[in-house]
Coordinates of C-alpha atoms and ligand atoms in Angstrom, one line a residue:
M28 CA -17.4 0.0 -19.1
A29 CA -17.6 -1.4 -22.7
A30 CA -16.6 1.7 -23.5
N31 CA -13.1 1.1 -21.9
P32 CA -11.4 -1.9 -22.5
I33 CA -8.4 -3.1 -20.3
P34 CA -5.7 -2.0 -22.2
S35 CA -3.2 -5.1 -23.1
D36 CA -0.2 -4.0 -20.5
Q37 CA -3.2 -3.4 -17.4
S38 CA -4.7 -5.8 -15.2
R39 CA -7.5 -3.5 -14.0
W40 CA -8.7 -0.2 -15.6
G41 CA -10.6 2.4 -13.4
R42 CA -10.8 5.6 -13.1
F43 CA -7.7 5.4 -10.3
N44 CA -5.7 3.9 -13.3
V45 CA -6.7 6.5 -15.9
L46 CA -5.5 9.2 -13.8
Q47 CA -2.0 7.6 -12.7
E48 CA -1.1 6.8 -16.5
R49 CA -2.0 10.7 -17.4
N50 CA 0.0 11.4 -14.0
R51 CA 2.7 9.0 -15.3
T52 CA 2.6 10.8 -18.9
V53 CA 3.8 14.1 -16.8
L54 CA 6.3 12.4 -15.1
Q55 CA 7.8 11.6 -18.4
S56 CA 7.7 14.7 -19.9
I57 CA 9.6 16.1 -17.0
L58 CA 11.9 13.3 -16.9
E59 CA 12.4 13.4 -20.8
A60 CA 13.4 17.1 -20.2
V61 CA 15.8 16.5 -17.9
S62 CA 17.7 13.1 -19.4
T63 CA 20.3 14.7 -21.6
D64 CA 23.6 15.8 -20.1
K65 CA 23.0 19.5 -20.1
P66 CA 24.9 21.7 -17.9
T67 CA 21.8 23.9 -17.0
R68 CA 20.2 20.8 -14.9
T69 CA 19.6 21.7 -11.3
V70 CA 21.4 19.2 -8.6
V71 CA 17.4 17.4 -8.5
E72 CA 17.2 17.5 -12.6
R73 CA 20.4 16.1 -12.4
E74 CA 19.2 13.2 -10.4
I75 CA 16.3 12.2 -11.8
G76 CA 17.4 12.6 -15.3
D77 CA 20.8 10.5 -15.0
Y78 CA 18.8 7.4 -13.1
Y79 CA 16.0 7.9 -15.9
A80 CA 18.5 7.7 -18.4
A81 CA 20.7 4.7 -17.0
C82 CA 17.4 2.7 -16.7
M83 CA 16.0 3.6 -20.2
N84 CA 19.3 2.4 -22.0
E85 CA 18.4 -1.1 -22.3
A86 CA 21.0 -1.7 -24.4
A87 CA 23.7 -1.2 -21.6
V88 CA 21.9 -3.0 -19.0
D89 CA 21.3 -6.1 -21.6
A90 CA 25.1 -5.9 -22.5
K91 CA 26.3 -5.7 -18.5
G92 CA 24.3 -9.2 -18.2
L93 CA 24.9 -10.3 -14.1
A94 CA 27.9 -8.3 -14.0
P95 CA 26.4 -6.0 -11.7
L96 CA 25.4 -8.6 -8.9
K97 CA 28.6 -10.5 -9.3
D98 CA 30.0 -9.7 -5.8
D99 CA 26.9 -10.4 -4.2
L100 CA 26.5 -13.8 -6.0
D101 CA 30.3 -14.6 -4.9
L102 CA 29.4 -14.2 -2.0
I103 CA 26.8 -16.7 -1.5
A104 CA 28.1 -19.2 -3.3
N105 CA 31.4 -18.8 -1.3
M106 CA 29.7 -19.3 2.2
K107 CA 31.4 -21.7 4.2
D108 CA 29.3 -22.5 7.0
K109 CA 25.7 -21.4 8.4
A110 CA 27.4 -19.1 10.4
A111 CA 28.3 -16.8 7.2
I112 CA 24.6 -15.9 6.5
T113 CA 24.1 -13.0 8.6
G114 CA 26.8 -11.0 6.9
V115 CA 25.2 -11.8 3.4
V116 CA 21.9 -11.0 4.3
T117 CA 23.2 -7.9 5.3
R118 CA 24.7 -7.2 2.2
M119 CA 22.0 -7.9 0.9
F120 CA 19.8 -5.8 2.8
R121 CA 21.9 -2.9 2.4
S122 CA 21.0 -2.8 -1.5
G123 CA 17.6 -3.5 -1.5
S124 CA 16.8 -7.1 -1.3
N125 CA 15.5 -8.5 1.7
P126 CA 15.2 -12.3 2.2
F127 CA 13.5 -13.7 5.1
F128 CA 12.3 -10.7 6.9
N129 CA 11.6 -7.1 6.5
F130 CA 13.4 -4.8 9.1
G131 CA 13.1 -0.9 9.4
S132 CA 11.7 1.5 11.8
S133 CA 8.0 2.6 12.8
Q134 CA 6.3 4.4 15.4
D135 CA 5.9 2.7 19.0
A136 CA 1.9 2.1 18.9
K137 CA 1.8 2.4 22.8
D138 CA 4.4 5.7 22.4
S139 CA 3.6 7.3 19.5
T140 CA 6.3 10.1 20.1
Q141 CA 8.8 7.6 19.7
V142 CA 10.1 5.7 16.5
I143 CA 11.4 2.0 17.2
G144 CA 12.9 -0.6 15.1
D145 CA 10.6 -3.0 13.6
L146 CA 10.9 -6.5 12.6
D147 CA 8.4 -8.0 10.5
Q148 CA 7.0 -11.3 8.6
G149 CA 8.5 -11.6 4.9
G150 CA 10.8 -13.2 2.9
I151 CA 8.4 -15.0 0.3
G152 CA 7.5 -14.4 -3.5
L153 CA 4.4 -15.1 -3.6
P154 CA 1.6 -12.3 -2.4
E155 CA 0.8 -13.4 1.0
R156 CA 1.1 -16.7 3.1
D157 CA -2.2 -18.5 2.3
Y158 CA -1.0 -18.5 -1.3
Y159 CA 1.4 -21.1 0.2
L160 CA -1.0 -23.5 1.9
K161 CA -4.5 -23.2 0.0
T162 CA -5.4 -26.7 -1.5
D163 CA -8.2 -25.7 -4.5
D164 CA -7.2 -26.0 -7.9
K165 CA -6.3 -22.8 -9.1
S166 CA -3.9 -22.5 -6.3
V167 CA -2.1 -25.5 -6.6
D168 CA -1.8 -24.4 -10.3
L169 CA -0.5 -21.3 -9.5
R170 CA 2.2 -22.8 -7.0
K171 CA 3.0 -25.0 -10.0
R172 CA 3.6 -22.1 -12.6
Y173 CA 5.9 -20.4 -9.4
V174 CA 8.1 -22.9 -9.3
A175 CA 8.5 -23.3 -12.8
H176 CA 9.2 -19.5 -13.1
V177 CA 11.6 -19.7 -10.3
A178 CA 13.4 -22.5 -12.4
K179 CA 13.4 -20.4 -15.4
M180 CA 15.2 -17.9 -13.2
F181 CA 17.9 -20.0 -12.6
E182 CA 18.4 -21.3 -16.0
L183 CA 18.8 -17.6 -17.7
M184 CA 21.4 -17.6 -15.3
G185 CA 22.9 -20.4 -16.9
I186 CA 22.1 -23.3 -14.7
A187 CA 20.9 -26.5 -16.5
P188 CA 17.3 -27.1 -16.7
D189 CA 17.3 -30.4 -14.3
V190 CA 19.7 -28.3 -11.8
A191 CA 17.3 -25.6 -11.7
A192 CA 14.2 -27.3 -11.2
K193 CA 15.6 -29.0 -8.5
K194 CA 16.5 -25.5 -6.8
A195 CA 12.9 -24.1 -7.7
D196 CA 11.7 -27.0 -5.2
A197 CA 14.0 -25.9 -2.4
V198 CA 13.0 -22.8 -2.8
M199 CA 9.2 -23.5 -2.4
S200 CA 9.7 -25.5 0.1
L201 CA 11.5 -23.1 2.2
E202 CA 9.1 -20.2 1.2
T203 CA 6.6 -22.9 2.8
E204 CA 7.8 -23.1 6.0
L205 CA 8.2 -18.9 6.4
A206 CA 4.7 -18.7 5.4
K207 CA 3.5 -21.4 8.0
G208 CA 5.2 -18.9 10.6
S209 CA 3.4 -15.7 9.2
L210 CA 0.3 -14.4 10.4
D211 CA -2.9 -14.3 7.9
V212 CA -3.9 -10.7 6.7
V213 CA -6.9 -10.4 8.3
S214 CA -5.3 -11.3 11.8
R215 CA -2.5 -8.6 10.7
R216 CA -5.4 -6.2 10.6
D217 CA -5.4 -6.5 14.7
P218 CA -2.5 -3.9 15.7
N219 CA -2.5 -5.8 18.8
K220 CA -1.4 -8.9 16.8
V221 CA 1.5 -7.0 15.7
Y222 CA 2.9 -5.3 18.6
H223 CA 5.3 -7.4 20.2
K224 CA 8.1 -4.8 22.0
L225 CA 10.8 -7.0 23.2
P226 CA 14.3 -6.4 24.5
V227 CA 16.9 -7.7 21.8
K228 CA 18.0 -9.9 24.6
E229 CA 14.7 -12.2 23.6
L230 CA 14.6 -11.8 20.4
V231 CA 18.2 -13.3 20.2
S232 CA 16.5 -16.2 21.8
L233 CA 14.2 -16.6 19.3
A234 CA 16.5 -16.8 16.9
P235 CA 20.0 -17.7 17.9
T236 CA 21.6 -18.8 14.7
F237 CA 21.1 -15.5 13.4
D238 CA 23.9 -12.9 14.6
W239 CA 21.0 -9.8 15.4
A240 CA 23.8 -7.6 17.0
A241 CA 26.1 -8.1 14.0
F242 CA 22.8 -7.2 11.4
F243 CA 21.6 -4.6 13.0
N244 CA 25.1 -2.7 13.4
G245 CA 25.5 -3.9 9.8
V246 CA 22.6 -2.2 8.3
G247 CA 23.7 0.8 9.9
A248 CA 21.2 0.9 12.7
P249 CA 21.7 3.2 16.1
P250 CA 22.3 0.6 18.9
I251 CA 18.8 -0.8 19.9
E252 CA 17.7 -2.3 23.6
S253 CA 14.5 -3.0 22.3
L254 CA 12.3 -3.4 19.1
N255 CA 9.0 -4.4 18.0
V256 CA 8.8 -8.2 16.6
D257 CA 5.3 -7.8 14.7
V258 CA 5.1 -11.6 14.7
P259 CA 7.2 -13.6 17.3
P260 CA 6.2 -17.2 16.3
F261 CA 7.7 -16.3 12.5
I262 CA 11.1 -15.5 14.0
R263 CA 11.0 -18.8 15.5
A264 CA 9.9 -20.6 12.1
M265 CA 12.8 -18.9 11.0
E266 CA 15.2 -20.2 13.6
S267 CA 13.7 -23.6 12.7
I268 CA 14.7 -22.7 9.0
L269 CA 18.0 -21.7 9.5
V270 CA 18.7 -25.1 11.8
Q271 CA 17.1 -27.6 9.4
T272 CA 17.9 -26.4 6.1
S273 CA 21.0 -27.6 4.3
L274 CA 23.5 -24.9 3.6
D275 CA 23.2 -25.4 0.0
D276 CA 19.6 -24.9 -0.5
L277 CA 20.2 -21.6 2.0
K278 CA 22.5 -20.3 -1.0
T279 CA 19.6 -21.5 -3.7
Y280 CA 17.1 -19.5 -1.5
L281 CA 19.0 -16.2 -1.0
T282 CA 20.2 -16.6 -4.5
W283 CA 16.5 -16.3 -5.8
H284 CA 15.6 -13.6 -3.6
L285 CA 18.6 -11.6 -5.2
L286 CA 17.3 -12.6 -8.8
N287 CA 13.6 -11.5 -7.9
D288 CA 14.3 -8.6 -6.0
S289 CA 16.7 -7.2 -8.3
S290 CA 14.4 -7.9 -11.4
A291 CA 13.4 -4.6 -12.4
V292 CA 17.1 -3.5 -13.3
L293 CA 18.2 -6.9 -14.7
P294 CA 18.8 -7.6 -18.5
S295 CA 15.4 -7.8 -20.5
I296 CA 15.1 -11.7 -20.2
F297 CA 14.9 -11.6 -16.9
Q298 CA 12.2 -8.7 -16.8
R299 CA 10.3 -10.6 -19.5
E300 CA 10.5 -14.2 -17.3
T301 CA 9.2 -11.7 -14.2
F302 CA 6.3 -10.2 -16.0
E303 CA 5.4 -13.9 -17.3
F304 CA 4.6 -14.8 -14.1
Y305 CA 4.0 -11.7 -11.9
G306 CA 2.0 -9.6 -14.6
K307 CA 0.5 -12.5 -16.9
A308 CA -0.1 -15.3 -14.5
L309 CA -1.1 -13.5 -11.3
R310 CA -2.5 -10.5 -12.8
G311 CA -3.8 -11.5 -15.9
A312 CA -1.8 -8.7 -18.0
K313 CA -1.2 -9.2 -21.5
E314 CA 1.6 -7.2 -22.4
M315 CA 4.7 -5.8 -20.1
R316 CA 4.4 -2.1 -19.9
A317 CA 6.6 -0.2 -22.0
R318 CA 9.9 0.7 -20.6
W319 CA 9.4 4.3 -20.5
K320 CA 6.3 3.5 -17.5
R321 CA 8.5 1.1 -15.6
C322 CA 11.4 3.4 -15.9
V323 CA 9.2 6.7 -14.6
D324 CA 7.7 4.1 -11.6
Q325 CA 11.6 3.5 -10.5
V326 CA 12.4 7.2 -10.3
D327 CA 9.1 7.8 -8.6
G328 CA 9.8 4.8 -6.3
Q329 CA 13.5 5.3 -5.6
L330 CA 14.1 9.2 -5.8
P331 CA 10.5 10.0 -4.6
D332 CA 11.1 13.7 -3.2
A333 CA 13.5 14.3 -6.1
L334 CA 10.5 13.4 -8.6
G335 CA 7.8 14.8 -6.9
Q336 CA 8.4 18.7 -6.1
K337 CA 8.7 18.7 -10.0
F338 CA 5.5 17.1 -10.6
V339 CA 4.0 19.2 -7.7
E340 CA 5.5 22.5 -9.6
K341 CA 3.5 21.1 -12.5
T342 CA 0.2 20.3 -11.4
L343 CA -0.7 21.4 -7.9
G344 CA -2.5 25.0 -8.4
D345 CA -4.0 27.1 -5.3
E346 CA -7.3 26.7 -6.4
G347 CA -7.4 23.0 -5.9
K348 CA -5.1 23.0 -2.5
R349 CA -7.7 25.9 -1.2
R350 CA -11.2 24.3 -1.7
T351 CA -9.8 21.2 -0.8
Q352 CA -8.9 22.7 2.7
Q353 CA -12.3 23.9 2.7
M354 CA -13.8 20.6 2.0
V355 CA -12.0 19.0 4.5
A356 CA -13.4 21.4 6.9
A357 CA -16.6 20.8 6.0
I358 CA -16.6 17.0 6.4
E359 CA -15.0 17.2 9.8
K360 CA -17.9 19.4 11.1
A361 CA -20.2 17.0 9.6
M362 CA -18.0 14.3 11.5
A363 CA -18.5 16.4 14.6
D364 CA -22.7 16.3 13.9
D365 CA -22.7 13.2 12.9
I366 CA -20.8 11.7 15.9
Q367 CA -23.4 13.9 18.3
K368 CA -26.2 12.5 16.9
L369 CA -25.6 8.9 17.1
D370 CA -27.9 7.1 19.2
W371 CA -26.0 3.9 19.7
M372 CA -22.6 5.6 21.9
T373 CA -23.2 7.1 25.3
P374 CA -21.8 10.8 25.9
K375 CA -18.6 9.2 27.6
T376 CA -17.3 7.8 24.6
K377 CA -18.8 10.8 22.1
E378 CA -16.9 13.1 24.3
Q379 CA -13.4 11.0 24.0
A380 CA -14.5 10.7 19.8
M381 CA -14.8 14.7 19.8
V382 CA -11.3 15.0 21.2
K383 CA -9.9 12.6 18.3
L384 CA -11.6 14.3 16.0
H385 CA -10.6 17.8 16.7
A386 CA -7.0 16.2 17.0
V387 CA -7.1 15.1 13.6
M388 CA -4.0 16.6 11.1
N389 CA -4.5 17.2 7.6
K390 CA -1.8 17.2 4.8
I391 CA -3.2 18.1 1.6
G392 CA -1.3 18.3 -1.7
T393 CA 2.3 18.4 -0.8
K394 CA 5.1 17.8 1.7
A395 CA 6.2 21.0 4.0
H396 CA 10.1 19.9 3.3
W397 CA 11.8 17.3 0.3
N398 CA 14.2 14.9 1.1
D399 CA 18.0 15.5 -0.2
Y400 CA 19.7 12.9 -2.5
S401 CA 22.5 14.8 -2.9
S402 CA 24.7 12.4 -1.1
V403 CA 23.8 9.4 -3.2
Q404 CA 25.9 8.6 -6.6
I405 CA 23.8 8.5 -9.7
G406 CA 25.4 7.2 -13.0
R407 CA 24.1 7.6 -16.2
N408 CA 25.1 4.1 -16.8
D409 CA 24.6 2.2 -14.1
A410 CA 20.7 1.4 -13.8
Y411 CA 21.7 -1.2 -11.1
G412 CA 24.1 0.7 -9.0
N413 CA 21.3 3.4 -8.6
A414 CA 18.7 1.3 -7.5
A415 CA 21.1 -0.3 -5.1
R416 CA 22.3 3.2 -3.8
T417 CA 19.0 4.6 -3.4
S418 CA 17.8 1.5 -1.4
E419 CA 20.7 2.1 0.9
F420 CA 20.0 5.8 1.3
E421 CA 16.5 5.0 2.4
L422 CA 17.3 2.4 4.5
H423 CA 19.4 4.7 6.2
R424 CA 16.9 7.5 6.0
Q425 CA 14.7 5.0 8.1
L426 CA 16.7 3.5 10.3
A427 CA 18.4 6.9 11.7
K428 CA 14.5 7.9 13.2
I429 CA 15.2 4.8 15.5
G430 CA 15.7 6.6 18.8
K431 CA 13.8 10.4 18.0
P432 CA 10.7 11.9 17.7
V433 CA 8.4 11.2 15.0
D434 CA 8.6 13.7 12.3
K435 CA 4.9 14.6 11.3
T436 CA 5.7 15.9 8.0
E437 CA 6.9 12.9 6.6
W438 CA 4.8 11.2 4.0
Q439 CA 4.0 7.5 3.3
M440 CA 2.9 8.2 -0.5
S441 CA 5.3 10.1 -3.0
Q442 CA 3.5 13.1 -4.4
P443 CA 2.4 11.9 -7.9
T444 CA 0.3 9.0 -6.2
V445 CA -3.3 8.8 -7.0
N446 CA -4.3 7.7 -3.6
A447 CA -5.0 9.2 -0.1
Y448 CA -4.5 7.9 3.8
Y449 CA -5.5 8.3 7.2
D450 CA -2.3 7.1 9.5
P451 CA -3.7 6.3 12.8
Q452 CA -0.2 6.6 14.4
E453 CA 0.1 10.7 13.4
N454 CA -3.6 11.0 13.9
D455 CA -3.8 12.6 10.2
I456 CA -5.1 12.6 6.8
N457 CA -3.2 12.9 3.5
F458 CA -3.9 13.9 0.2
P459 CA -1.1 14.1 -2.2
A460 CA -1.0 16.4 -5.0
G461 CA -1.6 13.4 -7.3
I462 CA -5.5 12.5 -6.6
L463 CA -6.4 16.4 -6.6
Q464 CA -7.2 16.3 -10.2
P465 CA -9.6 15.4 -12.2
P466 CA -12.4 13.3 -11.7
F467 CA -11.5 13.6 -8.1
W468 CA -11.5 17.2 -7.7
D469 CA -12.6 19.0 -11.2
N470 CA -13.1 22.9 -11.1
T471 CA -15.5 22.4 -13.6
M472 CA -18.0 20.7 -11.6
D473 CA -20.2 21.8 -9.0
D474 CA -20.2 21.2 -5.3
A475 CA -22.6 18.2 -5.7
V476 CA -20.2 16.3 -7.9
N477 CA -16.7 17.3 -6.4
Y478 CA -18.5 16.6 -3.0
G479 CA -19.1 12.8 -4.5
A480 CA -15.6 12.2 -5.7
I481 CA -12.6 13.6 -3.6
G482 CA -15.1 14.6 -0.6
A483 CA -16.5 11.3 -0.2
V484 CA -12.7 10.2 -0.2
I485 CA -12.1 13.0 2.2
G486 CA -14.6 11.2 4.4
H487 CA -13.5 8.1 3.6
E488 CA -10.1 9.0 5.5
L489 CA -11.4 10.5 8.2
T490 CA -14.0 7.8 9.3
H491 CA -10.7 5.6 9.0
G492 CA -9.9 7.0 12.3
F493 CA -13.0 5.5 13.8
D494 CA -13.0 2.1 12.1
D495 CA -12.7 -1.2 13.2
Q496 CA -8.6 -0.3 13.6
G497 CA -8.5 3.2 13.8
R498 CA -10.8 3.2 17.0
Q499 CA -8.1 1.0 19.0
F500 CA -5.8 4.5 18.3
D501 CA -6.4 7.2 20.7
A502 CA -5.7 11.4 19.6
Q503 CA -2.4 10.9 20.2
G504 CA -2.1 8.1 18.0
N505 CA -1.6 5.6 20.9
L506 CA -2.8 2.0 20.9
R507 CA -5.4 2.5 23.7
D508 CA -8.8 1.5 24.7
W509 CA -10.9 4.9 24.7
W510 CA -14.2 3.0 24.8
T511 CA -16.6 2.2 27.4
E512 CA -17.4 -1.5 27.5
Q513 CA -21.0 -0.8 26.1
D514 CA -20.2 1.2 23.2
A515 CA -17.5 -0.9 21.8
K516 CA -20.0 -3.9 22.0
A517 CA -22.5 -1.8 20.2
F518 CA -19.6 -0.7 17.5
E519 CA -18.7 -4.6 16.8
Q520 CA -22.3 -5.3 16.4
R521 CA -22.5 -3.2 13.5
A522 CA -19.4 -3.6 12.6
E523 CA -20.8 -7.4 12.1
C524 CA -23.3 -6.0 10.0
I525 CA -20.8 -4.9 7.4
V526 CA -18.8 -7.7 7.7
K527 CA -21.7 -10.0 6.2
E528 CA -23.0 -7.8 3.9
Y529 CA -19.7 -7.8 2.1
S530 CA -18.8 -11.3 2.6
G531 CA -22.1 -11.9 0.3
F532 CA -20.3 -10.2 -2.5
T533 CA -18.3 -12.2 -5.5
A534 CA -15.4 -11.2 -6.6
V535 CA -15.0 -14.0 -9.8
D536 CA -16.2 -17.1 -9.8
D537 CA -17.1 -18.8 -6.7
I538 CA -14.9 -16.4 -4.9
K539 CA -16.8 -14.0 -2.0
L540 CA -14.9 -11.1 -0.6
K541 CA -13.5 -11.7 2.4
G542 CA -15.7 -9.1 4.5
E543 CA -13.2 -9.3 7.8
L544 CA -10.6 -8.1 5.5
T545 CA -12.0 -5.5 3.9
L546 CA -14.5 -4.5 7.1
G547 CA -12.3 -1.2 8.0
E548 CA -12.8 0.2 4.3
N549 CA -16.3 -0.7 3.8
T550 CA -16.7 1.2 7.1
A551 CA -14.7 4.3 6.0
D552 CA -16.8 3.9 2.6
N553 CA -19.6 4.0 4.0
G554 CA -19.0 6.8 6.5
G555 CA -17.3 8.8 4.1
V556 CA -20.0 8.9 1.4
R557 CA -22.4 9.9 4.3
L558 CA -20.1 12.5 5.5
A559 CA -20.0 14.0 1.9
Y560 CA -23.9 14.4 1.5
M561 CA -23.8 16.0 5.1
A562 CA -21.7 18.7 4.1
L563 CA -23.0 19.4 1.0
L564 CA -26.6 19.7 2.4
D565 CA -24.6 21.9 4.9
T566 CA -23.2 23.8 2.6
L567 CA -26.7 24.2 0.1
A568 CA -27.6 25.4 3.2
G569 CA -31.4 24.5 2.1
K570 CA -31.3 26.3 -1.3
Q571 CA -31.9 23.5 -3.6
P572 CA -29.8 24.6 -6.9
A573 CA -31.5 24.2 -10.4
K574 CA -30.9 20.9 -11.8
R575 CA -27.5 20.8 -14.2
D576 CA -27.7 17.7 -16.9
G577 CA -31.2 16.9 -15.4
F578 CA -30.0 15.6 -11.9
T579 CA -30.4 17.3 -8.5
A580 CA -27.7 18.1 -6.4
E581 CA -28.0 14.8 -4.2
Q582 CA -28.3 12.7 -7.4
R583 CA -25.3 14.3 -8.7
L584 CA -23.4 13.7 -5.3
F585 CA -24.1 10.1 -5.8
L586 CA -22.9 10.1 -9.5
G587 CA -19.8 11.8 -8.6
F588 CA -19.2 9.0 -6.0
A589 CA -20.3 6.2 -8.3
Q590 CA -18.3 7.5 -11.3
I591 CA -14.7 7.5 -9.3
W592 CA -15.0 3.5 -8.9
C593 CA -15.8 2.6 -12.5
D594 CA -13.9 -0.4 -12.9
N595 CA -12.8 -3.0 -15.4
H596 CA -10.5 -6.0 -14.3
T597 CA -9.0 -9.3 -15.1
D598 CA -10.5 -12.6 -13.6
E599 CA -7.0 -13.3 -12.5
S600 CA -6.6 -9.6 -10.8
A601 CA -10.1 -10.2 -9.0
R602 CA -9.0 -13.2 -7.9
M603 CA -5.4 -12.3 -6.3
L604 CA -7.3 -8.8 -4.9
A605 CA -10.0 -10.7 -3.3
Q606 CA -7.4 -12.7 -1.4
V607 CA -5.2 -9.7 -0.4
D608 CA -6.5 -6.4 -0.6
P609 CA -8.2 -4.7 1.9
H610 CA -10.5 -2.5 -0.3
S611 CA -13.4 -4.2 -1.8
P612 CA -14.0 -4.2 -5.8
G613 CA -15.4 -1.1 -7.1
E614 CA -19.1 -2.2 -7.9
F615 CA -19.3 -3.1 -4.5
R616 CA -17.7 0.0 -3.1
V617 CA -20.4 1.6 -4.8
N618 CA -23.4 -0.4 -4.5
G619 CA -22.6 -1.9 -0.9
V620 CA -22.9 1.7 0.3
V621 CA -25.5 3.2 -1.6
S622 CA -27.6 0.1 -1.0
N623 CA -27.4 1.1 2.9
M624 CA -28.5 4.4 2.5
P625 CA -32.1 6.1 2.6
E626 CA -30.7 9.4 1.3
F627 CA -29.7 7.5 -2.1
Q628 CA -32.8 5.8 -2.2
Q629 CA -34.7 9.1 -2.0
A630 CA -32.7 10.7 -4.2
F631 CA -33.2 8.3 -6.9
A632 CA -36.9 7.2 -5.6
C633 CA -36.1 3.9 -5.1
K634 CA -38.7 1.1 -3.4
I635 CA -38.7 -1.5 -1.1
G636 CA -37.8 -4.8 -2.8
Q637 CA -35.4 -3.1 -5.3
P638 CA -31.9 -3.9 -5.3
M639 CA -30.2 -0.6 -3.6
V640 CA -32.8 -1.1 -0.9
R641 CA -30.8 -3.3 1.6
R642 CA -33.1 -4.5 4.4
P643 CA -31.7 -4.3 7.3
A644 CA -29.5 -1.8 6.2
C645 CA -26.1 -1.6 8.0
R646 CA -24.4 1.5 9.7
V647 CA -21.4 2.3 11.6
W648 CA -21.2 5.8 11.0
Ligands
LIG15 ZN1 -9.5 3.3 3.0

């Protein structure tokens, strides 16, 4: 950790970040090569090259000032009454700004074959609701800095400081009301608490002031009869805000949202001010990231399939894909063995668990087919327009899914991403090309290290299908209880041990981890390493290989695991993540797991009473 200090433009620095930075330089070289206007470029190269070129042209972006926003700003300023709000919100959604709420599509939690409209809480500028409500000094101070930031953004538009300060207060009070109507991060983990499939007429009765039919039509949704309203009380809170807030304050809020949501493509003075709050105050980074890094991320975010296919061509080897597939098969077999051996689960539930396990689909390395952006106009000198048009393309793509069967080849992450996920509604595990590289998968390393690293990640994702959240979905991805009452109780008791364990860890100062927020991830971490360990032993088939670098295979598995979680972070970032991140910090992702494992204690000859020997140990899977 001492040898790897946090670079000044980062707020945390771990193995994931190092690899993400390396991927970003690969993406940069791809983009630099196609960013000049050459006739030899393919369609995809022209799309990503021109998008990147427009983003990199800081002088042109600065020279335009707020001109690209003028139509939208005028639309807001010219609102004559509250009836005009639907039209303005619709227009903002189409270009990528989401005031008040979020709207898109999702799989129906209770009929996973269908895609339905999804309307969720949103519309706030701080990371989540409790930031508006907590009364400790740090939270109060951060809110002050947020209000000062909002005021500063208004000043940069040319508004006088005293007026800007009043406007910022109005934004704060409106967002606080939205926060009060929102569901907290822990409750949101319960899939039943965010599932309320309602007929549109019921939505209308929750918030009659907003013209929902006009909005759905205006953003291009197909005809909708019912949709999931994740948090109905939030929509009611929005209604009373629309009724009680003055037209001037509503205009102020919408203007702020437009500025904040577009800040990445605004002139550099707005980007710097945005960094001052979101980068520095909130996360503790010291310097803004270089422009090329921000532009690479924009292309990755707005044209993920165009850039992703170039990345995959360059980085994904057949060997990595093949070996990962083998490891997935080995780890699925370990999970089957693990389920069969469990002493706390009855045969009836075990049988259901096996059905679910055997139905898990694997997506490794790359998408089966890529989205085609050729209908989107990308200008070499139009950073703002490019972002708005690609946002609209993606909104239409998402909304076009409503009423159709699920496309199981879709991914929720771009291919260069250093991450992986389990999707409970598709019942699949997904590993983008971005993570199938050292230190996660390394063809110069032995099986033991690879099982400890990418193997533990595979085991982690698979265990998500059976954590407190995933276990509520069945083999087909439907929210349906397949557990006997007795087994559910046994599961909850075991999960409670994990909640208590991680609630005892300190993130920073006096901030403890939220054991309930991180329960699913901690369960997956604990299960993942055990499955990787079982799969390694199975692969070794009783033969102990010669020590390597002085370590046994078992020791190397645990070292491989620990090394993917090496991590330095700023205090600010630790504080924020403890509040919002369902993952525990790296230190506890490792020590919290291995201290539960007799296998670890045996591998390193730990004795009772030593820190890595937890009594009683927690074990779910
Ligand atoms: Zn996870």
